[in-house]
Amino acid sequence: MAGREPIAIIDIGSNSVRLVIYEGPARAPTPLYNEKLFCGLGRDIASTGRLSEEAVERALAALARFRVLCDTVQVRRVRVLATAAARMAENGPAFLAAAQAACGCPVELLTGEREAFLSAAGVISGLHEPDGVVGDLGGGSLEIVDVRGDRAGAGLTLPLGGLVLRDMAGNSPKSAAKIARIELARAPQLQELAGRTFYAVGGTWRALARMQMVDREYPLHVMHGYQFELKRGGFQRMVERTSPAALKAIASVSEARRPLLIYGAIVLDEIVRLGQPSGVTTSALGVREGLLFEELSDAERREDPLLSAAAELNQLRARAPQHGEELRTWTDNFIASFGVPETASERRLRHAACLLSDTGWRAHPDYRGAQSLAMIAHAALQGVDHPGRAYLALAVYFRHEGVAADTASTPLLGLAGQRLAELAKLAAALFRIAYPITVAMAGVLPRAPLLCQDGAIVLELPGELAPLASERLLNRMRALGKLLSCEAVVRAG
C-alpha cells in the first residue's frame, strides 16, 4: 500500500538461506520478492562440530546476491537472522563475521528461546485465535512453544532438525525415532497438547503437507491453514510408501529437501503419539513474520488479519471501496432483522466476503465467477482456515454466477461443508440484490434498506431509486426469498 517502505528479512537457516522482501510492516504483510537457496550449513554439524567450507561459500555468495537485490528494490531496512547451525558450530562466529561483510548488515544470532518466540508470534499473526503448541522444524533444531490466543509461553529448542537428526542417527530412521522420542519427552509443552492443535512450521513439514494433499486429491493447494489428515500408520509410512518417481513429480517438494522428509515425518509422528493433539495445522508464517508482527503497534496487532487483508484487496481492486464497507452494514441490518442464526466467526467471514465481493470486476463478464473463485481461494489471506477460504471464494463465485451454479465449484462446496456452503449462497443472494441498484458505487445502500418486515423480505427504494425496480431485480429478490422460504417484495416510491 502507498506510504509503506519495503523491509527485507534474510534468514540464515541450517538448511537454506532465504530472502523475503515485504511491502512493509502490516497486519497482513505481503511479500514483494521471495528467494531461497539450499546451502546445507547444518549438514554433518553434529558429528564434525563445524560448518562445511562448501556450505559456507554457497551461503556467503547467496548473501552477497541478496544484498544486490535489496539495493535494486531500494530497501532501506534489512534484518538478518541466523539460527541453529550458526549457534552450534565451532566456526560459527567466523561465519557470522563473514556473513555480515557479505550482506553489509548486522547479523542477529537468535537463541533457541528467541527463535521459538518469533515462530509463535508468526503463528499468532497468521492464524485466528490459535490454541495449542507451535513446532518450528528447521535443518538444525526444533523449537516448541505453547500459544493461547495472542500469548506465547516459554520456548524450548531441541536438536531435532532434519540435518542434525539424520547425522545423530547415522542416517538410520530407526535410530532417529528413538532419539526423537527421548528428546521430545523433555518438552513440557507437549504434556499440555492433548485435545488442542499442533501448529507445524517449517519447510519439511510443508512438504509433507503437499505430499498428503496430492495423495488425497485435496481441492485447495494452499499450505497456510491446511489441516493434516491423521491417518493410522503415521507420516513415516506415508513417506516410505511414496516412490522416488512420485515424489519427484511433486514440483513443490524440492530435491534438496527430499532426503529429510523421513526425519520430519518421524518427529511429527512422535509429537502426535506423545501429545495426542486434536489436529495438526500447517502455518506458512513463522520467524520472519513474527519479527514483522513484533514491530507493529499494540493497536495494529489487535487488528483482524483476515479483515485487514480483505480491506486491502478491496482498496486495490474494487470500483468503489467504500461500497464494500457499506455492504457490511447493509447485510448486518438484514441478518439482524430476519434473525438468521450466525456465530461471531460466521459474521466475520461474511464481512470479509463483502470486502472481497467486487475484486473480480475487471475480468471478462463470462469468466468473473471462475476467476474470482480461483483468486480468492488462493489469495494470500491470513487468519482463515480452509473451509473459511472456500466460503469466501464461493460467496463471490455465486455472486457472479447465481446461487444455483454449483457444478464448477463442487470440490470447494465439499471443503466448505453444508453450513458454510448455505451461508455462502445467502451472502451471494444479498450481493446479487445490492449490485444492480448500486452499480458498485458508494452512497446508495444506506438509502435502500433490505429488511424483514411483517414476515416478508422488503427492499425499500425511495422515489429517486424507484425506476430500479426491474424484472431482473425482482427475480433476484425471489431467489433470496426461495433460499429463506419467505416472500420477498420491492417497495418503490
XYZ file of C-alpha atoms in Angstrom:
493
model
C 0.000 0.000 0.000
C 1.050 3.615 -0.572
C 3.251 5.104 2.131
C 4.898 1.849 3.204
C 8.616 1.315 2.905
C 9.787 -2.169 1.913
C 11.555 -4.205 4.567
C 13.729 -7.238 3.867
C 14.415 -10.199 6.134
C 17.287 -12.573 5.406
C 17.022 -15.866 7.267
C 20.273 -17.854 7.531
C 18.969 -21.289 8.405
C 20.635 -24.640 8.882
C 19.317 -25.984 5.580
C 18.531 -22.919 3.471
C 19.303 -19.222 3.225
C 16.261 -17.147 2.292
C 15.470 -13.555 1.377
C 11.945 -12.187 1.665
C 11.255 -8.549 0.773
C 7.927 -7.390 2.185
C 5.851 -4.473 1.007
C 6.213 -3.100 4.525
C 5.206 -3.861 8.113
C 1.462 -4.528 8.144
C -1.081 -6.679 9.956
C -1.212 -8.892 6.863
C 2.244 -8.435 5.267
C 2.609 -9.001 1.527
C 5.885 -10.355 0.079
C 7.252 -8.443 -2.904
C 10.011 -10.955 -3.556
C 10.949 -14.356 -2.119
C 14.059 -16.406 -2.898
C 15.870 -19.231 -1.133
C 18.960 -21.310 -1.718
C 19.631 -24.680 -0.115
C 23.145 -24.415 1.342
C 23.096 -27.151 3.987
C 25.045 -25.220 6.622
C 23.923 -27.708 9.260
C 24.975 -30.824 7.335
C 27.282 -33.062 9.425
C 27.447 -30.463 12.185
C 26.510 -32.963 14.890
C 29.489 -35.163 14.006
C 32.074 -32.524 12.996
C 31.016 -29.538 15.079
C 31.727 -27.262 12.120
C 30.039 -25.642 9.150
C 31.460 -27.121 5.950
C 33.557 -24.811 3.786
C 31.453 -25.613 0.731
C 28.206 -24.699 2.533
C 29.758 -21.502 3.871
C 30.868 -20.450 0.392
C 27.393 -21.054 -1.007
C 25.765 -19.131 1.831
C 28.105 -16.146 1.505
C 27.519 -15.994 -2.259
C 23.752 -16.019 -1.643
C 24.047 -13.230 0.927
C 26.028 -11.052 -1.480
C 23.380 -11.664 -4.136
C 20.603 -10.797 -1.684
C 22.332 -7.505 -0.875
C 22.239 -6.516 -4.553
C 18.568 -7.492 -4.812
C 17.727 -5.363 -1.770
C 19.565 -2.411 -3.315
C 17.632 -2.937 -6.557
C 14.318 -2.693 -4.690
C 15.718 0.263 -2.701
C 15.149 -1.448 0.620
C 16.407 0.742 3.429
C 15.803 -1.709 6.269
C 17.302 -5.193 6.127
C 17.087 -7.579 9.086
C 19.412 -10.569 9.012
C 18.775 -13.553 11.285
C 20.901 -16.636 11.920
C 19.663 -19.757 13.674
C 20.708 -23.210 14.882
C 23.689 -24.055 12.641
C 25.482 -20.794 13.437
C 24.688 -21.307 17.143
C 26.068 -24.823 17.244
C 29.172 -24.596 15.071
C 32.700 -24.107 16.344
C 33.359 -21.818 13.373
C 30.001 -20.081 13.769
C 31.469 -16.734 14.952
C 33.832 -16.569 11.978
C 30.976 -17.358 9.610
C 28.770 -14.657 11.151
C 31.512 -12.075 10.671
C 31.885 -13.088 7.025
C 28.096 -13.087 6.589
C 27.875 -9.546 7.934
C 30.524 -8.420 5.461
C 28.761 -10.188 2.570
C 25.336 -8.653 3.148
C 26.509 -5.353 4.603
C 24.184 -5.598 7.612
C 24.450 -6.690 11.236
C 23.509 -10.341 11.759
C 21.332 -11.227 14.759
C 22.132 -14.680 16.123
C 18.882 -15.957 17.611
C 18.889 -18.031 20.751
C 16.649 -21.079 20.666
C 14.212 -19.372 23.022
C 14.108 -16.233 20.870
C 13.572 -18.308 17.730
C 10.705 -20.168 19.413
C 9.085 -16.892 20.474
C 9.271 -15.418 16.964
C 7.833 -18.615 15.468
C 4.923 -18.391 17.898
C 4.438 -14.709 17.025
C 4.266 -15.665 13.352
C 1.558 -18.231 14.067
C -0.355 -15.765 16.245
C -0.186 -13.183 13.448
C -1.412 -15.548 10.754
C -3.990 -17.863 12.325
C -7.240 -16.875 14.009
C -7.130 -17.292 17.794
C -4.657 -20.200 17.875
C -4.745 -22.558 20.838
C -2.125 -25.257 21.072
C 1.597 -25.781 20.585
C 3.807 -24.367 17.819
C 6.641 -26.515 16.488
C 9.151 -24.916 14.092
C 11.277 -27.590 12.445
C 14.405 -26.412 10.654
C 17.504 -28.166 9.455
C 19.261 -27.865 12.800
C 16.679 -27.684 15.537
C 13.044 -27.914 16.578
C 11.588 -25.017 18.545
C 8.485 -25.702 20.629
C 6.280 -23.131 22.359
C 2.722 -23.040 23.742
C 0.285 -20.459 22.301
C -3.100 -19.341 23.604
C -4.772 -16.570 21.619
C -2.296 -13.687 21.441
C 0.053 -15.039 24.120
C 3.090 -17.282 23.789
C 4.639 -19.279 26.613
C 8.276 -20.119 27.233
C 10.068 -21.737 24.323
C 12.263 -24.824 24.155
C 14.782 -25.821 21.500
C 15.677 -29.437 20.723
C 18.338 -30.883 18.353
C 15.755 -32.483 16.071
C 16.183 -30.543 12.831
C 16.340 -32.813 9.795
C 20.056 -32.426 9.044
C 21.128 -32.776 12.664
C 18.785 -35.686 13.424
C 19.989 -37.582 10.347
C 23.593 -37.006 11.403
C 22.980 -38.028 15.028
C 21.137 -41.161 13.907
C 23.799 -42.249 11.438
C 21.281 -41.969 8.612
C 19.070 -44.592 10.325
C 15.333 -43.806 10.585
C 15.006 -46.429 13.341
C 17.661 -44.708 15.447
C 16.152 -41.326 14.614
C 12.791 -42.396 16.060
C 14.472 -43.399 19.341
C 16.341 -40.082 19.538
C 13.186 -38.091 18.782
C 11.229 -39.988 21.438
C 13.862 -39.257 24.107
C 14.245 -35.582 23.176
C 10.519 -34.842 22.907
C 9.912 -36.358 26.342
C 11.804 -33.314 27.647
C 9.176 -30.910 26.268
C 6.626 -29.910 28.929
C 4.625 -28.102 26.237
C 3.609 -31.434 24.733
C 2.108 -32.505 28.041
C -0.445 -29.703 27.590
C -1.225 -30.503 23.949
C -3.936 -33.175 24.277
C -7.178 -32.089 22.628
C -5.596 -28.921 21.231
C -3.899 -28.112 17.905
C -0.282 -28.640 16.936
C 0.877 -25.893 14.547
C 3.554 -27.181 12.167
C 6.024 -24.552 10.918
C 8.910 -25.202 8.547
C 9.630 -26.291 5.004
C 9.949 -30.012 5.696
C 6.516 -30.201 7.282
C 5.036 -28.095 4.472
C 6.494 -30.638 2.036
C 4.778 -33.436 3.989
C 1.532 -31.474 3.739
C 1.970 -31.183 -0.031
C 2.548 -34.916 -0.301
C -0.630 -35.633 1.617
C -2.606 -33.126 -0.462
C -1.586 -34.936 -3.625
C -2.318 -38.333 -2.082
C -5.847 -37.384 -1.008
C -6.574 -35.240 -4.107
C -7.235 -32.265 -1.883
C -9.089 -29.491 -3.766
C -7.223 -26.443 -2.420
C -3.463 -26.183 -2.932
C -2.773 -23.614 -0.202
C -0.280 -24.505 2.518
C -1.279 -21.986 5.155
C -4.037 -23.339 7.357
C -4.010 -26.842 5.861
C -5.191 -29.441 8.377
C -3.363 -32.747 8.136
C -5.374 -35.912 7.957
C -4.059 -38.005 10.848
C -4.001 -41.444 9.303
C -3.284 -44.686 11.070
C 0.296 -45.676 10.369
C 1.542 -42.110 10.526
C 3.619 -39.831 8.358
C 6.712 -42.024 8.235
C 4.691 -44.691 6.489
C 3.376 -42.099 4.010
C 6.927 -41.123 3.083
C 8.156 -44.717 2.870
C 5.378 -45.823 0.539
C 5.850 -42.848 -1.811
C 8.063 -43.880 -4.703
C 11.008 -41.643 -5.727
C 9.299 -41.068 -9.074
C 6.053 -39.960 -7.416
C 7.980 -37.699 -5.047
C 9.900 -36.157 -7.917
C 6.617 -35.407 -9.683
C 5.520 -33.156 -6.787
C 7.143 -29.978 -8.056
C 6.933 -28.043 -4.785
C 8.939 -30.693 -2.879
C 12.484 -29.699 -3.770
C 15.193 -32.250 -4.484
C 17.348 -30.857 -1.663
C 14.582 -31.431 0.889
C 13.529 -34.949 -0.115
C 16.177 -36.823 1.934
C 14.969 -35.000 5.072
C 11.285 -35.832 4.682
C 11.582 -39.135 6.532
C 13.139 -37.375 9.541
C 10.491 -34.661 9.600
C 7.843 -37.386 9.412
C 9.432 -39.279 12.305
C 9.452 -36.183 14.517
C 5.846 -35.352 13.652
C 4.741 -38.938 14.351
C 6.380 -38.813 17.780
C 4.752 -35.446 18.569
C 1.312 -36.814 17.661
C 1.936 -40.006 19.652
C 3.182 -38.182 22.728
C 0.992 -35.060 22.671
C -2.287 -36.510 21.331
C -3.365 -33.270 19.598
C -6.864 -32.877 18.179
C -5.294 -31.915 14.859
C -2.158 -30.695 13.078
C -2.383 -27.415 11.153
C 0.281 -26.058 8.821
C 1.413 -22.464 9.234
C 3.288 -20.838 6.368
C 4.154 -17.993 8.734
C 6.951 -18.300 11.245
C 10.056 -16.462 12.421
C 10.158 -13.825 9.671
C 6.501 -12.865 10.011
C 6.856 -12.993 13.796
C 9.605 -10.393 13.536
C 7.334 -8.128 11.474
C 4.445 -8.694 13.895
C 6.700 -7.669 16.775
C 7.325 -4.309 15.090
C 3.639 -3.382 14.930
C 1.923 -1.196 17.496
C -0.416 -2.779 20.046
C -3.397 -1.415 18.105
C -2.119 -2.887 14.839
C -1.500 -6.280 16.421
C -5.104 -6.321 17.646
C -6.453 -5.872 14.096
C -8.114 -8.880 12.465
C -5.630 -10.194 9.838
C -8.371 -11.544 7.572
C -10.354 -8.321 7.538
C -7.153 -6.291 7.111
C -6.125 -8.323 4.063
C -9.658 -8.230 2.620
C -9.798 -4.458 3.136
C -6.521 -4.041 1.242
C -7.753 -6.131 -1.682
C -10.981 -4.124 -1.641
C -8.983 -0.883 -1.710
C -6.789 -2.083 -4.566
C -9.352 -3.819 -6.809
C -12.919 -2.690 -6.141
C -14.599 0.011 -8.225
C -15.600 1.977 -5.115
C -14.011 0.558 -1.935
C -16.498 2.347 0.327
C -19.256 0.247 -1.253
C -17.753 -2.879 0.346
C -17.851 -1.192 3.749
C -21.477 -0.167 3.212
C -22.303 -3.726 2.141
C -21.117 -4.975 5.546
C -23.586 -2.710 7.354
C -26.405 -3.384 4.857
C -26.091 -7.155 5.262
C -25.691 -6.778 9.052
C -29.042 -4.996 9.202
C -30.765 -7.650 7.106
C -29.321 -10.582 9.072
C -30.396 -8.971 12.347
C -33.923 -8.157 11.125
C -34.521 -11.629 9.718
C -32.989 -13.393 12.679
C -30.590 -15.555 10.670
C -28.564 -17.543 13.244
C -24.925 -16.578 12.814
C -21.887 -17.157 15.004
C -19.209 -14.496 15.532
C -16.892 -16.499 13.266
C -19.526 -16.696 10.513
C -20.221 -12.953 10.809
C -16.503 -12.283 10.431
C -16.392 -14.361 7.243
C -19.432 -12.545 5.832
C -17.748 -9.200 6.476
C -14.645 -10.378 4.619
C -16.825 -11.601 1.726
C -18.435 -8.151 1.499
C -14.995 -6.567 1.151
C -13.954 -9.094 -1.499
C -17.218 -9.075 -3.436
C -16.144 -6.653 -6.176
C -12.477 -7.603 -6.528
C -13.026 -9.579 -9.756
C -14.916 -6.980 -11.785
C -12.101 -6.344 -14.280
C -12.295 -9.901 -15.631
C -14.333 -10.658 -18.751
C -18.012 -10.988 -17.730
C -18.112 -14.622 -18.879
C -15.278 -15.575 -16.511
C -15.734 -13.347 -13.478
C -17.151 -16.169 -11.399
C -14.409 -18.673 -12.182
C -11.608 -16.122 -11.888
C -12.953 -14.760 -8.601
C -13.234 -18.307 -7.255
C -9.610 -19.075 -8.099
C -8.234 -15.720 -6.986
C -9.913 -15.661 -3.576
C -9.379 -19.348 -2.828
C -5.633 -18.937 -3.443
C -5.144 -15.361 -2.212
C -2.501 -14.575 0.410
C -5.117 -14.316 3.137
C -4.322 -14.872 6.790
C -6.459 -15.625 9.802
C -8.725 -18.014 7.901
C -8.863 -21.799 7.689
C -9.535 -23.765 4.509
C -13.319 -24.123 4.990
C -13.417 -20.350 5.508
C -11.411 -19.796 2.309
C -13.876 -21.988 0.458
C -16.785 -19.933 1.863
C -15.215 -16.647 0.709
C -14.472 -17.945 -2.781
C -17.942 -19.475 -3.150
C -19.762 -16.357 -1.938
C -18.155 -14.250 -4.678
C -18.454 -17.042 -7.262
C -22.204 -17.338 -6.637
C -22.482 -13.558 -6.686
C -21.404 -13.621 -10.349
C -22.847 -16.963 -11.471
C -26.078 -17.191 -9.476
C -26.868 -19.206 -6.371
C -27.863 -22.316 -8.372
C -24.495 -22.585 -10.174
C -22.980 -25.500 -8.261
C -21.209 -27.531 -10.936
C -17.860 -25.763 -11.321
C -17.430 -25.297 -7.574
C -18.275 -28.797 -6.306
C -14.813 -29.529 -4.731
C -14.905 -26.302 -2.730
C -18.502 -26.951 -1.691
C -17.335 -30.158 -0.051
C -14.444 -28.380 1.638
C -16.717 -25.625 2.977
C -19.229 -28.080 4.390
C -23.005 -27.809 4.252
C -23.378 -24.969 6.751
C -20.812 -22.617 5.202
C -21.965 -23.505 1.681
C -25.507 -22.443 2.585
C -24.241 -19.221 4.160
C -22.124 -18.514 1.061
C -25.263 -18.756 -1.094
C -27.123 -16.449 1.282
C -24.342 -13.848 1.141
C -24.251 -14.147 -2.651
C -28.029 -13.704 -2.899
C -27.713 -10.474 -0.914
C -24.831 -9.287 -3.106
C -26.868 -10.026 -6.237
C -29.576 -7.667 -4.982
C -27.169 -4.931 -3.930
C -25.119 -4.593 -7.114
C -27.915 -3.911 -9.667
C -29.122 -0.976 -7.566
C -25.675 0.453 -6.733
C -23.511 -0.303 -9.794
C -20.877 -0.967 -7.090
C -20.912 2.714 -6.151
C -20.966 4.088 -2.611
C -23.828 6.078 -1.119
C -26.783 4.026 -2.433
C -27.186 1.150 0.042
C -27.802 3.428 3.063
C -30.854 4.761 1.163
C -32.160 1.331 0.119
C -32.602 -0.849 3.227
C -33.325 -4.552 2.889
C -35.175 -5.776 5.982
C -37.609 -8.365 7.214
C -40.965 -6.689 7.883
C -44.151 -8.461 8.982
C -42.808 -11.842 7.915
C -41.689 -10.709 4.432
C -38.347 -9.591 2.966
C -38.741 -5.998 1.818
C -36.383 -3.864 -0.270
C -37.220 -0.171 0.075
C -36.426 2.003 -2.943
C -37.058 5.728 -2.344
C -38.551 7.868 -5.099
C -35.316 8.693 -6.892
C -34.380 4.980 -6.960
C -37.871 3.682 -7.834
C -37.066 3.149 -11.554
C -34.563 0.464 -10.495
C -37.422 -1.943 -9.653
C -36.865 -4.031 -12.773
C -37.829 -7.623 -13.521
C -34.177 -8.565 -13.078
C -34.146 -7.148 -9.558
C -37.443 -8.844 -8.732
C -36.044 -12.201 -9.881
C -33.080 -11.777 -7.564
C -35.399 -10.898 -4.698
C -37.367 -14.073 -5.405
C -34.135 -16.092 -5.348
C -33.376 -14.723 -1.880
C -36.917 -15.471 -0.766
C -36.605 -19.032 -2.031
C -33.403 -19.546 -0.055
C -35.079 -18.346 3.121
C -38.560 -19.775 2.407
C -40.071 -16.320 2.656
C -41.968 -13.842 0.469
C -39.725 -11.124 -0.975
C -41.036 -7.815 -2.348
C -39.776 -4.469 -3.599
C -41.437 -1.276 -2.378
C -40.660 1.566 -4.764
C -41.592 5.207 -4.432
